Tab-separated table of C-alpha atoms in Angstrom:
chain	number	residue	atom	x	y	z
A	1	ASP	CA	-8.994	-4.945	-7.082
A	2	SER	CA	-5.897	-8.030	-6.077
A	3	GLY	CA	-7.286	-10.643	-7.843
A	4	VAL	CA	-7.341	-13.210	-5.095
A	5	THR	CA	-11.168	-13.859	-4.335
A	6	GLN	CA	-12.471	-14.921	-0.787
A	7	THR	CA	-15.595	-16.544	0.380
A	8	PRO	CA	-17.997	-16.060	1.766
A	9	LYS	CA	-17.037	-12.626	3.246
A	10	HIS	CA	-19.163	-12.337	7.095
A	11	LEU	CA	-19.916	-15.721	8.734
A	12	ILE	CA	-21.138	-15.997	11.781
A	13	THR	CA	-21.523	-19.341	13.742
A	14	ALA	CA	-21.460	-20.687	17.337
A	15	THR	CA	-19.441	-22.029	19.261
A	16	GLY	CA	-18.026	-25.495	18.803
A	17	GLN	CA	-19.065	-25.782	15.094
A	18	ARG	CA	-16.978	-25.724	12.330
A	19	VAL	CA	-16.788	-23.394	8.993
A	20	THR	CA	-15.230	-23.711	5.936
A	21	LEU	CA	-13.252	-20.540	4.558
A	22	ARG	CA	-11.998	-20.851	0.485
A	23	CYS	CA	-9.968	-18.534	-1.413
A	24	SER	CA	-9.119	-18.554	-4.636
A	25	PRO	CA	-5.353	-16.785	-5.477
A	26	ARG	CA	-4.791	-14.895	-8.537
A	27	SER	CA	-4.446	-16.065	-11.726
A	28	GLY	CA	-0.650	-17.793	-12.318
A	29	ASP	CA	0.297	-17.687	-8.779
A	30	LEU	CA	1.348	-21.163	-7.589
A	31	SER	CA	1.354	-20.726	-3.679
A	32	VAL	CA	-1.707	-19.552	-1.292
A	33	TYR	CA	-0.690	-17.440	2.272
A	34	TRP	CA	-3.644	-17.616	5.067
A	35	TYR	CA	-3.592	-14.599	7.674
A	36	GLN	CA	-5.447	-14.483	10.825
A	37	GLN	CA	-6.274	-10.451	11.725
A	38	SER	CA	-7.763	-10.515	14.851
A	39	LEU	CA	-7.763	-6.969	17.820
A	40	ASP	CA	-5.450	-8.572	20.377
A	41	GLN	CA	-2.794	-10.224	18.135
A	42	GLY	CA	-2.743	-8.009	15.531
A	43	LEU	CA	-2.373	-9.032	11.543
A	44	GLN	CA	-0.877	-13.145	11.987
A	45	PHE	CA	0.893	-15.415	9.273
A	46	LEU	CA	-0.582	-18.890	9.662
A	47	ILE	CA	-0.051	-21.362	6.907
A	48	GLN	CA	1.907	-21.009	3.212
A	49	TYR	CA	1.225	-24.054	0.266
A	50	TYR	CA	3.109	-23.967	-3.160
A	51	ASN	CA	1.194	-26.208	-5.212
A	52	GLY	CA	-0.803	-28.115	-3.642
A	53	GLU	CA	2.035	-28.596	-0.890
A	54	GLU	CA	1.698	-27.540	2.697
A	55	ARG	CA	5.770	-25.053	2.231
A	56	ALA	CA	5.539	-23.578	5.757
A	57	LYS	CA	3.097	-23.368	9.498
A	58	GLY	CA	2.817	-20.346	11.482
A	59	ASN	CA	0.968	-19.564	14.455
A	60	ILE	CA	-1.957	-22.187	13.436
A	61	LEU	CA	-3.782	-23.822	16.254
A	62	GLU	CA	-4.301	-27.792	15.797
A	63	ARG	CA	-8.437	-26.907	15.647
A	64	PHE	CA	-7.226	-25.761	12.084
A	65	SER	CA	-6.556	-26.721	8.770
A	66	ALA	CA	-5.793	-25.689	5.519
A	67	GLN	CA	-4.787	-27.101	2.011
A	68	GLN	CA	-4.939	-26.728	-1.248
A	69	PHE	CA	-6.052	-27.933	-4.200
A	70	PRO	CA	-4.790	-29.717	-7.959
A	71	ASP	CA	-7.011	-26.382	-8.890
A	72	LEU	CA	-5.300	-24.295	-6.643
A	73	HIS	CA	-7.560	-22.904	-4.051
A	74	SER	CA	-7.355	-23.031	-1.032
A	75	GLU	CA	-9.386	-24.230	2.120
A	76	LEU	CA	-9.165	-22.968	5.522
A	77	ASN	CA	-11.113	-25.018	8.029
A	78	LEU	CA	-11.600	-24.468	11.327
A	79	SER	CA	-13.003	-26.594	13.804
A	80	SER	CA	-14.304	-26.358	17.582
A	81	LEU	CA	-14.810	-22.489	17.608
A	82	GLU	CA	-14.166	-20.323	20.147
A	83	LEU	CA	-15.265	-16.689	20.752
A	84	GLY	CA	-11.766	-15.991	20.584
A	85	ASP	CA	-11.470	-16.957	16.640
A	86	SER	CA	-13.557	-14.317	16.056
A	87	ALA	CA	-11.155	-12.031	13.168
A	88	LEU	CA	-10.420	-11.393	9.601
A	89	TYR	CA	-9.073	-14.259	7.462
A	90	PHE	CA	-7.454	-12.974	4.725
A	91	CYS	CA	-5.690	-14.888	1.868
A	92	ALA	CA	-3.111	-14.258	0.088
A	93	SER	CA	-1.434	-15.264	-2.532
A	94	SER	CA	2.349	-15.160	-4.967
A	95	VAL	CA	4.123	-15.990	-8.006
A	96	ASP	CA	6.112	-19.558	-6.388
A	97	GLY	CA	6.494	-18.540	-2.638
A	98	GLY	CA	9.350	-17.172	-1.835
A	99	ALA	CA	10.480	-14.766	0.153
A	100	GLN	CA	11.364	-12.368	-2.549
A	101	GLU	CA	7.499	-12.659	-3.819
A	102	THR	CA	4.845	-9.917	-3.269
A	103	GLN	CA	2.028	-11.063	-1.824
A	104	TYR	CA	-1.003	-9.953	-2.957
A	105	PHE	CA	-4.173	-10.275	-0.396
A	106	GLY	CA	-8.059	-10.769	-0.756
A	107	PRO	CA	-10.941	-9.195	0.738
A	108	GLY	CA	-11.150	-11.119	3.676
A	109	THR	CA	-13.233	-13.142	5.320
A	110	ARG	CA	-15.041	-11.429	8.385
A	111	LEU	CA	-15.757	-14.832	10.965
A	112	LEU	CA	-18.033	-14.214	14.311
A	113	VAL	CA	-18.529	-17.018	16.796
A	114	LEU	CA	-21.397	-16.150	19.146
B	1	GLY	CA	13.323	-12.143	17.269
B	2	GLU	CA	10.828	-11.575	14.795
B	3	ASP	CA	9.013	-7.777	15.838
B	4	VAL	CA	7.325	-4.787	13.720
B	5	GLU	CA	6.968	-1.664	15.725
B	6	GLN	CA	4.954	1.527	14.649
B	7	SER	CA	3.324	4.753	16.442
B	8	LEU	CA	-0.666	3.788	17.088
B	9	PHE	CA	-2.066	6.818	14.880
B	10	LEU	CA	-0.949	10.107	12.819
B	11	SER	CA	-3.269	13.035	12.594
B	12	VAL	CA	-2.589	15.743	9.407
B	13	ARG	CA	-4.357	18.359	7.771
B	14	GLU	CA	-5.620	17.518	3.971
B	15	GLY	CA	-2.439	19.311	1.873
B	16	ASP	CA	-0.013	18.437	4.463
B	17	SER	CA	2.823	15.576	4.295
B	18	SER	CA	2.305	12.395	6.162
B	19	VAL	CA	5.239	10.337	7.433
B	20	ILE	CA	4.389	7.025	9.444
B	21	ASN	CA	7.905	5.409	10.765
B	22	CYS	CA	8.381	1.520	11.396
B	23	THR	CA	10.761	-0.052	12.784
B	24	TYR	CA	11.871	-4.123	12.593
B	25	THR	CA	14.598	-6.194	14.716
B	26	ASP	CA	15.180	-9.381	11.900
B	27	SER	CA	18.077	-8.647	9.593
B	28	SER	CA	16.786	-11.562	7.420
B	29	SER	CA	14.017	-9.158	5.314
B	30	THR	CA	14.129	-9.398	1.932
B	31	TYR	CA	11.348	-6.922	0.957
B	32	LEU	CA	9.542	-4.141	3.181
B	33	TYR	CA	5.998	-3.683	2.189
B	34	TRP	CA	3.624	-1.133	2.749
B	35	TYR	CA	-0.803	-1.973	2.765
B	36	LYS	CA	-3.280	0.205	2.792
B	37	GLN	CA	-6.587	-1.316	4.690
B	38	GLU	CA	-9.850	1.291	4.550
B	39	PRO	CA	-13.094	0.278	6.931
B	40	GLY	CA	-13.989	-3.571	6.928
B	41	ALA	CA	-11.581	-3.822	3.666
B	42	GLY	CA	-8.703	-6.074	2.447
B	43	LEU	CA	-5.241	-5.088	2.292
B	44	GLN	CA	-3.826	-2.847	-0.837
B	45	LEU	CA	-0.527	-3.967	-1.330
B	46	LEU	CA	0.612	0.158	-2.034
B	47	THR	CA	5.205	0.432	-2.494
B	48	TYR	CA	7.686	-2.017	-1.618
B	49	ILE	CA	11.120	-1.599	-1.341
B	50	PHE	CA	14.205	-4.538	-1.911
B	51	SER	CA	16.283	-4.698	1.446
B	52	ASN	CA	19.694	-3.120	-0.127
B	53	MET	CA	17.875	0.087	-1.648
B	54	ASP	CA	17.394	3.276	0.382
B	55	MET	CA	15.020	5.154	-1.413
B	56	LYS	CA	12.215	3.951	-3.850
B	57	GLN	CA	9.395	6.992	-4.831
B	58	ASP	CA	6.244	5.852	-6.906
B	59	GLN	CA	4.061	8.894	-7.378
B	60	ARG	CA	2.687	10.543	-4.426
B	61	LEU	CA	4.600	8.073	-1.959
B	62	THR	CA	8.239	8.100	-1.248
B	63	VAL	CA	9.688	5.279	0.665
B	64	LEU	CA	12.216	5.814	3.069
B	65	LEU	CA	15.172	2.227	4.336
B	66	ASN	CA	17.704	2.890	6.571
B	67	LYS	CA	19.136	-0.843	7.595
B	68	LYS	CA	21.405	0.366	9.835
B	69	ASP	CA	18.849	1.635	12.233
B	70	LYS	CA	16.356	-1.145	10.642
B	71	HIS	CA	13.713	1.949	10.250
B	72	LEU	CA	11.094	2.274	7.286
B	73	SER	CA	9.118	5.082	6.573
B	74	LEU	CA	6.688	5.764	3.940
B	75	ARG	CA	6.102	9.684	3.314
B	76	ILE	CA	2.809	10.986	1.607
B	77	ALA	CA	2.461	14.223	-0.620
B	78	ASP	CA	-0.311	16.322	-0.223
B	79	THR	CA	-2.621	13.952	2.239
B	80	GLN	CA	-5.881	13.624	1.112
B	81	THR	CA	-9.280	12.953	2.561
B	82	GLY	CA	-8.684	9.653	1.007
B	83	ASP	CA	-5.780	8.578	2.460
B	84	SER	CA	-7.364	8.078	5.390
B	85	ALA	CA	-6.853	4.879	6.697
B	86	ILE	CA	-4.726	2.038	8.647
B	87	TYR	CA	-1.015	1.725	6.864
B	88	PHE	CA	0.343	-1.492	7.368
B	89	CYS	CA	3.961	-1.866	7.811
B	90	ALA	CA	4.826	-5.757	6.937
B	91	GLU	CA	9.182	-7.606	6.580
B	92	SER	CA	9.791	-10.033	4.095
B	93	LEU	CA	11.369	-13.175	5.611
B	94	PRO	CA	12.493	-16.721	4.606
B	95	ILE	CA	11.452	-19.441	6.331
B	96	TYR	CA	12.092	-23.042	5.997
B	97	ASN	CA	11.751	-25.196	2.824
B	98	GLN	CA	12.182	-21.967	0.900
B	99	GLY	CA	8.897	-19.975	1.557
B	100	GLY	CA	8.250	-16.851	2.453
B	101	LYS	CA	6.090	-15.056	5.333
B	102	LEU	CA	4.943	-11.417	6.212
B	103	ILE	CA	5.512	-9.838	9.606
B	104	PHE	CA	3.499	-7.063	10.252
B	105	GLY	CA	3.527	-4.287	12.470
B	106	GLN	CA	0.569	-2.834	14.349
B	107	GLY	CA	-0.686	-0.947	11.853
B	108	THR	CA	-0.641	3.558	11.334
B	109	GLU	CA	-4.274	5.144	11.541
B	110	LEU	CA	-3.945	7.949	9.995
B	111	SER	CA	-6.801	10.365	9.838
B	112	VAL	CA	-6.970	13.427	7.422
B	113	LYS	CA	-8.597	16.553	9.045
B	114	PRO	CA	-10.443	19.152	6.318
């Protein structure tokens, strides 16, 4: 158990809908990352937050957004969902978000868009 | 560019050693990681190596890094059936605003036969 929690574990929804994925980092970690794992793209970095502020963006679609709250939990919002958004979404956390920091991953949320 | 390559499959007999190889392209990586993913599960951090080290040993795991050739390997001694999983190599890259992201390989599926 990494100490990173994610809810829900599974999510099934329809095209065009909007969902919210939630992540709580390890105790003491200030930085949160979101990654997407899909069959065709593999594991890709989406976005990073540090202490409530966006720190870096990766391959995140404009239909997707995220935020980190004062209690340091983070939410990833996916809207206007398409079939191709079906994937496993991971949250990771680290102490202060630098490249030298080890990232610990949560169990993931498996999203299926029908 | 940012690219991490791994062979897709490896099959070994129980008790043998397994060697999983990885190559990367970006020389600015700070740390290199090995993560393990079991079916339906999240990413479990196995071990990591700092980019200026050559070798790291951790119980049954040995990581070798050839920085000149940008080649990383993970050796699992006395491989057990419980080691069957997908193994991901990842490099940690600094990004703007003091952030850090992981670039993952495609994963190597290790199959251990009794």
